Amino acid sequence: GNSKEPDDSWTAWSTPLRTPGAVASVSGRYLQIEALLAPEATLHVIRAYYLPRNQPTQIREVRLKNKDKDKKKKRPADAPPMANPIRHLTWKVDNPDGDQLRYRIHYRLEGQRRFIPMLREDQWLTSTTYAWDTRSAPDGFYQVRVTVSDEISNPAGYVLRRSALSAPLRVDNHAPRILDLQANKGQLRGRALDDLGPIFRLERSIDGRPWEVFFPDDGLLDEAEEAFEVPLDGVLPGEHLVAVRAFDAAGNLGSAQRLLTLPLN
């Protein structure tokens, strides 16, 4: 039966077994055994062999792992992120049977229907983390699917698999570009353009002096293309080496420099 205490839902008693044999009742969670003994008989042990029902492993929370590469040095809150093409994936599992588990990982670009395997079939992944090298992947947003299988602990026909999807993950390994950099009427003009965006930070330097932060024309860093026009206050007329650099949201850095001549006002 399936209740802890026998009740009317249990099956009827089977016919007596006089020699070892299979349990004749239907499958259930609990088994009750009754033994009728002769006066001189002694019952030493009863063994019932059974195959537990294989329970599936549940997989969840497929995401990027937050890795603090240098815990001793705390970076400023407004500092650009550190660019890294290695994306560290992680996920959680609930494994009620305690089986040995194998993982398969697939990915697809946003708008793509087919998932692409990240590992060869002969590559066995048994940990709940994986370092994904994205250098060969085009920039964009990707969805990652992780499939867990208990095939290591169970024979064919009993193996169970479950999958889980990540939220869209950004892959951006290309630096933004600085375009149309020029000086005109005491203003430094140009555009910062990134294929994926958004632009995260803009800085300028005159004649090798320390970098200075500035904002784009609309005052908000929120798009893949940001135009800028900033005054060159305090810069004397004449020839100057002007550099501008831009960081995107993934930490990629792009820069440009020009030898510009500022006229007398």
PDB file of C-alpha atoms in Angstrom:
ATOM      1  CA  GLY A   1       0.000   0.000   0.000  1.00  0.00           C
ATOM      2  CA  ASN A   2       0.934   3.681  -0.162  1.00  0.00           C
ATOM      3  CA  SER A   3      -0.148   4.776   3.333  1.00  0.00           C
ATOM      4  CA  LYS A   4       2.114   4.300   6.326  1.00  0.00           C
ATOM      5  CA  GLU A   5      -0.597   2.419   8.250  1.00  0.00           C
ATOM      6  CA  PRO A   6      -2.463  -0.386   6.402  1.00  0.00           C
ATOM      7  CA  ASP A   7      -6.054   0.561   5.567  1.00  0.00           C
ATOM      8  CA  ASP A   8      -8.741  -0.269   3.031  1.00  0.00           C
ATOM      9  CA  SER A   9      -6.631   1.155   0.224  1.00  0.00           C
ATOM     10  CA  TRP A  10      -4.100  -1.638   0.606  1.00  0.00           C
ATOM     11  CA  THR A  11      -4.187  -4.763  -1.515  1.00  0.00           C
ATOM     12  CA  ALA A  12      -5.497  -8.053  -0.164  1.00  0.00           C
ATOM     13  CA  TRP A  13      -3.055 -10.607   1.247  1.00  0.00           C
ATOM     14  CA  SER A  14      -1.243 -12.637  -1.355  1.00  0.00           C
ATOM     15  CA  THR A  15      -1.306 -16.425  -1.451  1.00  0.00           C
ATOM     16  CA  PRO A  16       1.294 -17.934   0.920  1.00  0.00           C
ATOM     17  CA  LEU A  17       4.895 -18.251  -0.299  1.00  0.00           C
ATOM     18  CA  ARG A  18       6.483 -21.557   0.698  1.00  0.00           C
ATOM     19  CA  THR A  19       9.773 -20.821  -1.078  1.00  0.00           C
ATOM     20  CA  PRO A  20      11.509 -17.513  -1.931  1.00  0.00           C
ATOM     21  CA  GLY A  21       9.751 -15.743  -4.798  1.00  0.00           C
ATOM     22  CA  ALA A  22       8.633 -12.441  -6.281  1.00  0.00           C
ATOM     23  CA  VAL A  23       6.244 -10.114  -4.453  1.00  0.00           C
ATOM     24  CA  ALA A  24       2.910 -10.742  -6.133  1.00  0.00           C
ATOM     25  CA  SER A  25       1.154  -7.519  -5.135  1.00  0.00           C
ATOM     26  CA  VAL A  26       1.105  -4.359  -7.223  1.00  0.00           C
ATOM     27  CA  SER A  27       3.779  -1.706  -6.670  1.00  0.00           C
ATOM     28  CA  GLY A  28       3.404   0.423  -3.545  1.00  0.00           C
ATOM     29  CA  ARG A  29       5.437   2.452  -1.119  1.00  0.00           C
ATOM     30  CA  TYR A  30       5.015   0.104   1.861  1.00  0.00           C
ATOM     31  CA  LEU A  31       5.078  -3.671   2.195  1.00  0.00           C
ATOM     32  CA  GLN A  32       3.521  -5.685   5.051  1.00  0.00           C
ATOM     33  CA  ILE A  33       4.577  -9.271   5.684  1.00  0.00           C
ATOM     34  CA  GLU A  34       2.751 -11.863   7.796  1.00  0.00           C
ATOM     35  CA  ALA A  35       4.489 -15.086   8.827  1.00  0.00           C
ATOM     36  CA  LEU A  36       2.648 -18.172  10.173  1.00  0.00           C
ATOM     37  CA  LEU A  37       5.119 -20.331  12.114  1.00  0.00           C
ATOM     38  CA  ALA A  38       4.965 -23.860  13.488  1.00  0.00           C
ATOM     39  CA  PRO A  39       5.583 -24.146  17.251  1.00  0.00           C
ATOM     40  CA  GLU A  40       9.156 -25.356  16.764  1.00  0.00           C
ATOM     41  CA  ALA A  41      10.027 -22.864  14.002  1.00  0.00           C
ATOM     42  CA  THR A  42      12.216 -19.798  14.439  1.00  0.00           C
ATOM     43  CA  LEU A  43      12.176 -16.790  12.113  1.00  0.00           C
ATOM     44  CA  HIS A  44      15.642 -15.264  11.790  1.00  0.00           C
ATOM     45  CA  VAL A  45      15.334 -12.716   8.979  1.00  0.00           C
ATOM     46  CA  ILE A  46      13.107 -11.636   6.109  1.00  0.00           C
ATOM     47  CA  ARG A  47      14.600  -9.841   3.110  1.00  0.00           C
ATOM     48  CA  ALA A  48      12.576  -8.064   0.443  1.00  0.00           C
ATOM     49  CA  TYR A  49      14.531  -6.877  -2.601  1.00  0.00           C
ATOM     50  CA  TYR A  50      13.150  -4.006  -4.630  1.00  0.00           C
ATOM     51  CA  LEU A  51      14.198  -1.437  -7.223  1.00  0.00           C
ATOM     52  CA  PRO A  52      13.500   2.128  -6.043  1.00  0.00           C
ATOM     53  CA  ARG A  53      11.718   4.358  -8.517  1.00  0.00           C
ATOM     54  CA  ASN A  54      14.258   6.635 -10.184  1.00  0.00           C
ATOM     55  CA  GLN A  55      13.531  10.242  -9.293  1.00  0.00           C
ATOM     56  CA  PRO A  56      14.497  13.034 -11.697  1.00  0.00           C
ATOM     57  CA  THR A  57      17.075  15.625 -10.785  1.00  0.00           C
ATOM     58  CA  GLN A  58      15.720  19.154 -11.003  1.00  0.00           C
ATOM     59  CA  ILE A  59      17.988  21.854 -12.441  1.00  0.00           C
ATOM     60  CA  ARG A  60      17.473  25.591 -11.966  1.00  0.00           C
ATOM     61  CA  GLU A  61      19.079  29.035 -11.873  1.00  0.00           C
ATOM     62  CA  VAL A  62      21.357  28.802 -14.881  1.00  0.00           C
ATOM     63  CA  ARG A  63      23.273  32.083 -14.725  1.00  0.00           C
ATOM     64  CA  LEU A  64      26.652  33.783 -14.852  1.00  0.00           C
ATOM     65  CA  LYS A  65      28.811  33.406 -11.788  1.00  0.00           C
ATOM     66  CA  ASN A  66      30.003  36.637 -10.172  1.00  0.00           C
ATOM     67  CA  LYS A  67      33.747  36.269  -9.863  1.00  0.00           C
ATOM     68  CA  ASP A  68      35.709  38.753  -7.804  1.00  0.00           C
ATOM     69  CA  LYS A  69      39.186  38.292  -9.203  1.00  0.00           C
ATOM     70  CA  ASP A  70      40.857  40.534  -6.641  1.00  0.00           C
ATOM     71  CA  LYS A  71      38.984  40.570  -3.360  1.00  0.00           C
ATOM     72  CA  LYS A  72      41.739  42.560  -1.668  1.00  0.00           C
ATOM     73  CA  LYS A  73      41.269  45.561  -3.937  1.00  0.00           C
ATOM     74  CA  LYS A  74      37.787  47.021  -4.055  1.00  0.00           C
ATOM     75  CA  ARG A  75      37.125  48.845  -7.302  1.00  0.00           C
ATOM     76  CA  PRO A  76      35.195  52.146  -7.273  1.00  0.00           C
ATOM     77  CA  ALA A  77      31.456  51.798  -7.802  1.00  0.00           C
ATOM     78  CA  ASP A  78      31.586  53.880 -10.999  1.00  0.00           C
ATOM     79  CA  ALA A  79      34.593  52.055 -12.460  1.00  0.00           C
ATOM     80  CA  PRO A  80      34.038  50.323 -15.824  1.00  0.00           C
ATOM     81  CA  PRO A  81      33.590  46.551 -15.643  1.00  0.00           C
ATOM     82  CA  MET A  82      36.594  44.372 -16.444  1.00  0.00           C
ATOM     83  CA  ALA A  83      36.382  42.915 -19.934  1.00  0.00           C
ATOM     84  CA  ASN A  84      36.724  39.128 -20.015  1.00  0.00           C
ATOM     85  CA  PRO A  85      35.723  36.758 -22.847  1.00  0.00           C
ATOM     86  CA  ILE A  86      35.518  33.847 -20.389  1.00  0.00           C
ATOM     87  CA  ARG A  87      31.974  33.700 -19.027  1.00  0.00           C
ATOM     88  CA  HIS A  88      31.670  31.507 -15.932  1.00  0.00           C
ATOM     89  CA  LEU A  89      28.364  29.626 -15.992  1.00  0.00           C
ATOM     90  CA  THR A  90      26.836  28.068 -12.904  1.00  0.00           C
ATOM     91  CA  TRP A  91      23.559  26.357 -11.954  1.00  0.00           C
ATOM     92  CA  LYS A  92      21.807  24.646  -9.052  1.00  0.00           C
ATOM     93  CA  VAL A  93      20.447  21.099  -8.846  1.00  0.00           C
ATOM     94  CA  ASP A  94      18.127  19.140  -6.547  1.00  0.00           C
ATOM     95  CA  ASN A  95      19.293  15.506  -6.626  1.00  0.00           C
ATOM     96  CA  PRO A  96      16.910  13.423  -4.440  1.00  0.00           C
ATOM     97  CA  ASP A  97      18.552  10.074  -5.302  1.00  0.00           C
ATOM     98  CA  GLY A  98      22.117  11.261  -4.851  1.00  0.00           C
ATOM     99  CA  ASP A  99      22.962   9.995  -8.337  1.00  0.00           C
ATOM    100  CA  GLN A 100      26.166  10.795 -10.165  1.00  0.00           C
ATOM    101  CA  LEU A 101      25.207  13.414 -12.732  1.00  0.00           C
ATOM    102  CA  ARG A 102      26.358  14.478 -16.178  1.00  0.00           C
ATOM    103  CA  TYR A 103      25.662  17.879 -17.769  1.00  0.00           C
ATOM    104  CA  ARG A 104      25.308  18.929 -21.398  1.00  0.00           C
ATOM    105  CA  ILE A 105      25.335  22.614 -22.379  1.00  0.00           C
ATOM    106  CA  HIS A 106      23.822  24.207 -25.483  1.00  0.00           C
ATOM    107  CA  TYR A 107      23.508  27.848 -26.535  1.00  0.00           C
ATOM    108  CA  ARG A 108      21.773  29.935 -29.175  1.00  0.00           C
ATOM    109  CA  LEU A 109      21.960  33.545 -30.283  1.00  0.00           C
ATOM    110  CA  GLU A 110      18.876  35.704 -29.779  1.00  0.00           C
ATOM    111  CA  GLY A 111      16.545  35.049 -32.728  1.00  0.00           C
ATOM    112  CA  GLN A 112      18.143  31.686 -33.521  1.00  0.00           C
ATOM    113  CA  ARG A 113      15.970  28.574 -33.295  1.00  0.00           C
ATOM    114  CA  ARG A 114      18.558  25.815 -33.088  1.00  0.00           C
ATOM    115  CA  PHE A 115      20.664  25.259 -29.985  1.00  0.00           C
ATOM    116  CA  ILE A 116      24.365  24.602 -30.586  1.00  0.00           C
ATOM    117  CA  PRO A 117      26.251  22.147 -28.345  1.00  0.00           C
ATOM    118  CA  MET A 118      28.980  23.748 -26.280  1.00  0.00           C
ATOM    119  CA  LEU A 119      30.657  20.401 -25.577  1.00  0.00           C
ATOM    120  CA  ARG A 120      31.424  17.360 -27.702  1.00  0.00           C
ATOM    121  CA  GLU A 121      29.489  14.217 -26.816  1.00  0.00           C
ATOM    122  CA  ASP A 122      32.696  12.581 -25.591  1.00  0.00           C
ATOM    123  CA  GLN A 123      33.327  15.446 -23.159  1.00  0.00           C
ATOM    124  CA  TRP A 124      31.906  14.574 -19.755  1.00  0.00           C
ATOM    125  CA  LEU A 125      31.011  17.489 -17.497  1.00  0.00           C
ATOM    126  CA  THR A 126      30.115  16.516 -13.929  1.00  0.00           C
ATOM    127  CA  SER A 127      30.518  19.832 -12.076  1.00  0.00           C
ATOM    128  CA  THR A 128      27.888  22.563 -11.785  1.00  0.00           C
ATOM    129  CA  THR A 129      30.159  25.215 -13.290  1.00  0.00           C
ATOM    130  CA  TYR A 130      31.661  25.734 -16.726  1.00  0.00           C
ATOM    131  CA  ALA A 131      34.023  28.363 -18.160  1.00  0.00           C
ATOM    132  CA  TRP A 132      32.600  29.373 -21.541  1.00  0.00           C
ATOM    133  CA  ASP A 133      35.176  30.916 -23.888  1.00  0.00           C
ATOM    134  CA  THR A 134      33.119  33.357 -25.975  1.00  0.00           C
ATOM    135  CA  ARG A 135      35.922  34.670 -28.193  1.00  0.00           C
ATOM    136  CA  SER A 136      34.584  32.797 -31.216  1.00  0.00           C
ATOM    137  CA  ALA A 137      30.954  33.806 -30.577  1.00  0.00           C
ATOM    138  CA  PRO A 138      29.525  36.883 -32.328  1.00  0.00           C
ATOM    139  CA  ASP A 139      28.470  39.728 -30.055  1.00  0.00           C
ATOM    140  CA  GLY A 140      24.865  39.547 -28.921  1.00  0.00           C
ATOM    141  CA  PHE A 141      22.537  38.106 -26.319  1.00  0.00           C
ATOM    142  CA  TYR A 142      22.558  34.343 -25.829  1.00  0.00           C
ATOM    143  CA  GLN A 143      20.347  31.837 -24.085  1.00  0.00           C
ATOM    144  CA  VAL A 144      22.080  28.867 -22.480  1.00  0.00           C
ATOM    145  CA  ARG A 145      20.387  25.507 -21.900  1.00  0.00           C
ATOM    146  CA  VAL A 146      21.830  23.071 -19.361  1.00  0.00           C
ATOM    147  CA  THR A 147      20.608  19.465 -19.392  1.00  0.00           C
ATOM    148  CA  VAL A 148      21.250  17.131 -16.468  1.00  0.00           C
ATOM    149  CA  SER A 149      21.288  13.343 -16.896  1.00  0.00           C
ATOM    150  CA  ASP A 150      21.627  10.537 -14.328  1.00  0.00           C
ATOM    151  CA  GLU A 151      22.988   8.091 -16.921  1.00  0.00           C
ATOM    152  CA  ILE A 152      26.136   7.435 -14.858  1.00  0.00           C
ATOM    153  CA  SER A 153      24.086   5.797 -12.089  1.00  0.00           C
ATOM    154  CA  ASN A 154      21.266   4.179 -14.071  1.00  0.00           C
ATOM    155  CA  PRO A 155      21.059   1.693 -16.964  1.00  0.00           C
ATOM    156  CA  ALA A 156      19.494   2.557 -20.306  1.00  0.00           C
ATOM    157  CA  GLY A 157      15.714   2.673 -20.055  1.00  0.00           C
ATOM    158  CA  TYR A 158      15.818   4.122 -16.543  1.00  0.00           C
ATOM    159  CA  VAL A 159      17.808   7.279 -17.313  1.00  0.00           C
ATOM    160  CA  LEU A 160      16.040  10.615 -16.674  1.00  0.00           C
ATOM    161  CA  ARG A 161      16.964  14.031 -18.063  1.00  0.00           C
ATOM    162  CA  ARG A 162      15.827  17.524 -17.190  1.00  0.00           C
ATOM    163  CA  SER A 163      16.765  20.905 -18.702  1.00  0.00           C
ATOM    164  CA  ALA A 164      16.725  24.547 -17.660  1.00  0.00           C
ATOM    165  CA  LEU A 165      17.254  27.781 -19.606  1.00  0.00           C
ATOM    166  CA  SER A 166      19.133  30.883 -18.592  1.00  0.00           C
ATOM    167  CA  ALA A 167      17.936  34.432 -18.988  1.00  0.00           C
ATOM    168  CA  PRO A 168      19.548  36.213 -21.965  1.00  0.00           C
ATOM    169  CA  LEU A 169      23.301  36.575 -21.374  1.00  0.00           C
ATOM    170  CA  ARG A 170      25.378  39.330 -22.939  1.00  0.00           C
ATOM    171  CA  VAL A 171      28.418  38.413 -25.016  1.00  0.00           C
ATOM    172  CA  ASP A 172      30.417  41.475 -26.075  1.00  0.00           C
ATOM    173  CA  ASN A 173      34.096  41.164 -26.942  1.00  0.00           C
ATOM    174  CA  HIS A 174      34.517  44.096 -29.333  1.00  0.00           C
ATOM    175  CA  ALA A 175      35.602  47.574 -28.321  1.00  0.00           C
ATOM    176  CA  PRO A 176      33.633  50.727 -29.152  1.00  0.00           C
ATOM    177  CA  ARG A 177      34.998  53.118 -31.790  1.00  0.00           C
ATOM    178  CA  ILE A 178      35.650  56.843 -31.598  1.00  0.00           C
ATOM    179  CA  LEU A 179      34.578  58.527 -34.845  1.00  0.00           C
ATOM    180  CA  ASP A 180      34.751  62.025 -36.345  1.00  0.00           C
ATOM    181  CA  LEU A 181      37.041  63.357 -33.630  1.00  0.00           C
ATOM    182  CA  GLN A 182      37.706  67.060 -34.256  1.00  0.00           C
ATOM    183  CA  ALA A 183      38.097  70.425 -32.553  1.00  0.00           C
ATOM    184  CA  ASN A 184      36.107  73.418 -33.741  1.00  0.00           C
ATOM    185  CA  LYS A 185      35.478  76.772 -32.083  1.00  0.00           C
ATOM    186  CA  GLY A 186      36.803  75.625 -28.736  1.00  0.00           C
ATOM    187  CA  GLN A 187      34.668  72.470 -28.733  1.00  0.00           C
ATOM    188  CA  LEU A 188      35.804  68.851 -28.918  1.00  0.00           C
ATOM    189  CA  ARG A 189      33.343  66.877 -31.045  1.00  0.00           C
ATOM    190  CA  GLY A 190      32.934  63.250 -32.031  1.00  0.00           C
ATOM    191  CA  ARG A 191      30.928  60.060 -31.658  1.00  0.00           C
ATOM    192  CA  ALA A 192      31.391  56.869 -29.647  1.00  0.00           C
ATOM    193  CA  LEU A 193      29.884  53.846 -31.384  1.00  0.00           C
ATOM    194  CA  ASP A 194      29.596  50.258 -30.178  1.00  0.00           C
ATOM    195  CA  ASP A 195      28.069  47.295 -32.023  1.00  0.00           C
ATOM    196  CA  LEU A 196      26.074  46.126 -29.008  1.00  0.00           C
ATOM    197  CA  GLY A 197      26.252  48.891 -26.433  1.00  0.00           C
ATOM    198  CA  PRO A 198      25.481  50.750 -24.390  1.00  0.00           C
ATOM    199  CA  ILE A 199      28.445  53.076 -23.962  1.00  0.00           C
ATOM    200  CA  PHE A 200      29.369  53.010 -20.266  1.00  0.00           C
ATOM    201  CA  ARG A 201      31.962  55.771 -19.845  1.00  0.00           C
ATOM    202  CA  LEU A 202      33.631  58.565 -21.849  1.00  0.00           C
ATOM    203  CA  GLU A 203      36.981  60.149 -21.015  1.00  0.00           C
ATOM    204  CA  ARG A 204      39.382  62.604 -22.635  1.00  0.00           C
ATOM    205  CA  SER A 205      43.023  63.555 -22.215  1.00  0.00           C
ATOM    206  CA  ILE A 206      44.901  66.590 -23.544  1.00  0.00           C
ATOM    207  CA  ASP A 207      48.665  66.276 -24.159  1.00  0.00           C
ATOM    208  CA  GLY A 208      48.967  63.185 -21.999  1.00  0.00           C
ATOM    209  CA  ARG A 209      47.433  64.707 -18.880  1.00  0.00           C
ATOM    210  CA  PRO A 210      45.200  62.572 -16.603  1.00  0.00           C
ATOM    211  CA  TRP A 211      41.944  61.295 -18.072  1.00  0.00           C
ATOM    212  CA  GLU A 212      38.843  63.396 -17.446  1.00  0.00           C
ATOM    213  CA  VAL A 213      35.313  62.014 -17.469  1.00  0.00           C
ATOM    214  CA  PHE A 214      32.682  63.749 -19.607  1.00  0.00           C
ATOM    215  CA  PHE A 215      29.090  63.097 -20.660  1.00  0.00           C
ATOM    216  CA  PRO A 216      27.542  62.866 -24.128  1.00  0.00           C
ATOM    217  CA  ASP A 217      25.302  65.529 -25.623  1.00  0.00           C
ATOM    218  CA  ASP A 218      22.096  64.146 -24.143  1.00  0.00           C
ATOM    219  CA  GLY A 219      23.653  63.843 -20.675  1.00  0.00           C
ATOM    220  CA  LEU A 220      22.915  60.126 -20.361  1.00  0.00           C
ATOM    221  CA  LEU A 221      25.029  57.066 -21.199  1.00  0.00           C
ATOM    222  CA  ASP A 222      22.329  54.662 -22.345  1.00  0.00           C
ATOM    223  CA  GLU A 223      22.786  53.897 -26.057  1.00  0.00           C
ATOM    224  CA  ALA A 224      25.200  52.129 -28.380  1.00  0.00           C
ATOM    225  CA  GLU A 225      25.998  55.454 -30.078  1.00  0.00           C
ATOM    226  CA  GLU A 226      26.704  58.621 -28.136  1.00  0.00           C
ATOM    227  CA  ALA A 227      27.566  61.961 -29.742  1.00  0.00           C
ATOM    228  CA  PHE A 228      29.560  64.442 -27.716  1.00  0.00           C
ATOM    229  CA  GLU A 229      30.557  68.087 -27.832  1.00  0.00           C
ATOM    230  CA  VAL A 230      32.562  69.291 -24.849  1.00  0.00           C
ATOM    231  CA  PRO A 231      34.331  72.614 -24.298  1.00  0.00           C
ATOM    232  CA  LEU A 232      38.116  72.780 -24.297  1.00  0.00           C
ATOM    233  CA  ASP A 233      38.220  75.322 -21.515  1.00  0.00           C
ATOM    234  CA  GLY A 234      41.692  76.232 -20.332  1.00  0.00           C
ATOM    235  CA  VAL A 235      43.451  74.739 -23.367  1.00  0.00           C
ATOM    236  CA  LEU A 236      45.719  77.317 -25.006  1.00  0.00           C
ATOM    237  CA  PRO A 237      45.638  77.877 -28.775  1.00  0.00           C
ATOM    238  CA  GLY A 238      48.119  75.865 -30.779  1.00  0.00           C
ATOM    239  CA  GLU A 239      48.924  72.235 -31.472  1.00  0.00           C
ATOM    240  CA  HIS A 240      47.704  69.623 -28.985  1.00  0.00           C
ATOM    241  CA  LEU A 241      47.495  65.851 -28.828  1.00  0.00           C
ATOM    242  CA  VAL A 242      43.864  65.060 -27.979  1.00  0.00           C
ATOM    243  CA  ALA A 243      42.773  61.532 -26.967  1.00  0.00           C
ATOM    244  CA  VAL A 244      39.283  60.208 -26.273  1.00  0.00           C
ATOM    245  CA  ARG A 245      38.405  56.756 -25.001  1.00  0.00           C
ATOM    246  CA  ALA A 246      35.146  54.933 -24.412  1.00  0.00           C
ATOM    247  CA  PHE A 247      34.192  51.861 -22.387  1.00  0.00           C
ATOM    248  CA  ASP A 248      31.165  49.758 -23.249  1.00  0.00           C
ATOM    249  CA  ALA A 249      28.959  47.917 -20.742  1.00  0.00           C
ATOM    250  CA  ALA A 250      31.154  44.797 -21.004  1.00  0.00           C
ATOM    251  CA  GLY A 251      34.319  46.724 -20.162  1.00  0.00           C
ATOM    252  CA  ASN A 252      35.803  46.774 -23.673  1.00  0.00           C
ATOM    253  CA  LEU A 253      37.940  49.859 -24.285  1.00  0.00           C
ATOM    254  CA  GLY A 254      38.220  51.772 -27.556  1.00  0.00           C
ATOM    255  CA  SER A 255      40.174  54.972 -28.126  1.00  0.00           C
ATOM    256  CA  ALA A 256      41.285  57.469 -30.741  1.00  0.00           C
ATOM    257  CA  GLN A 257      43.722  60.342 -30.762  1.00  0.00           C
ATOM    258  CA  ARG A 258      44.277  63.301 -33.040  1.00  0.00           C
ATOM    259  CA  LEU A 259      46.890  66.020 -33.371  1.00  0.00           C
ATOM    260  CA  LEU A 260      44.648  69.072 -33.394  1.00  0.00           C
ATOM    261  CA  THR A 261      45.428  72.728 -33.778  1.00  0.00           C
ATOM    262  CA  LEU A 262      43.278  75.067 -31.744  1.00  0.00           C
ATOM    263  CA  PRO A 263      42.942  78.540 -33.291  1.00  0.00           C
ATOM    264  CA  LEU A 264      42.966  81.851 -31.458  1.00  0.00           C
ATOM    265  CA  ASN A 265      39.465  82.889 -30.382  1.00  0.00           C
TER     266      ASN A 265
END
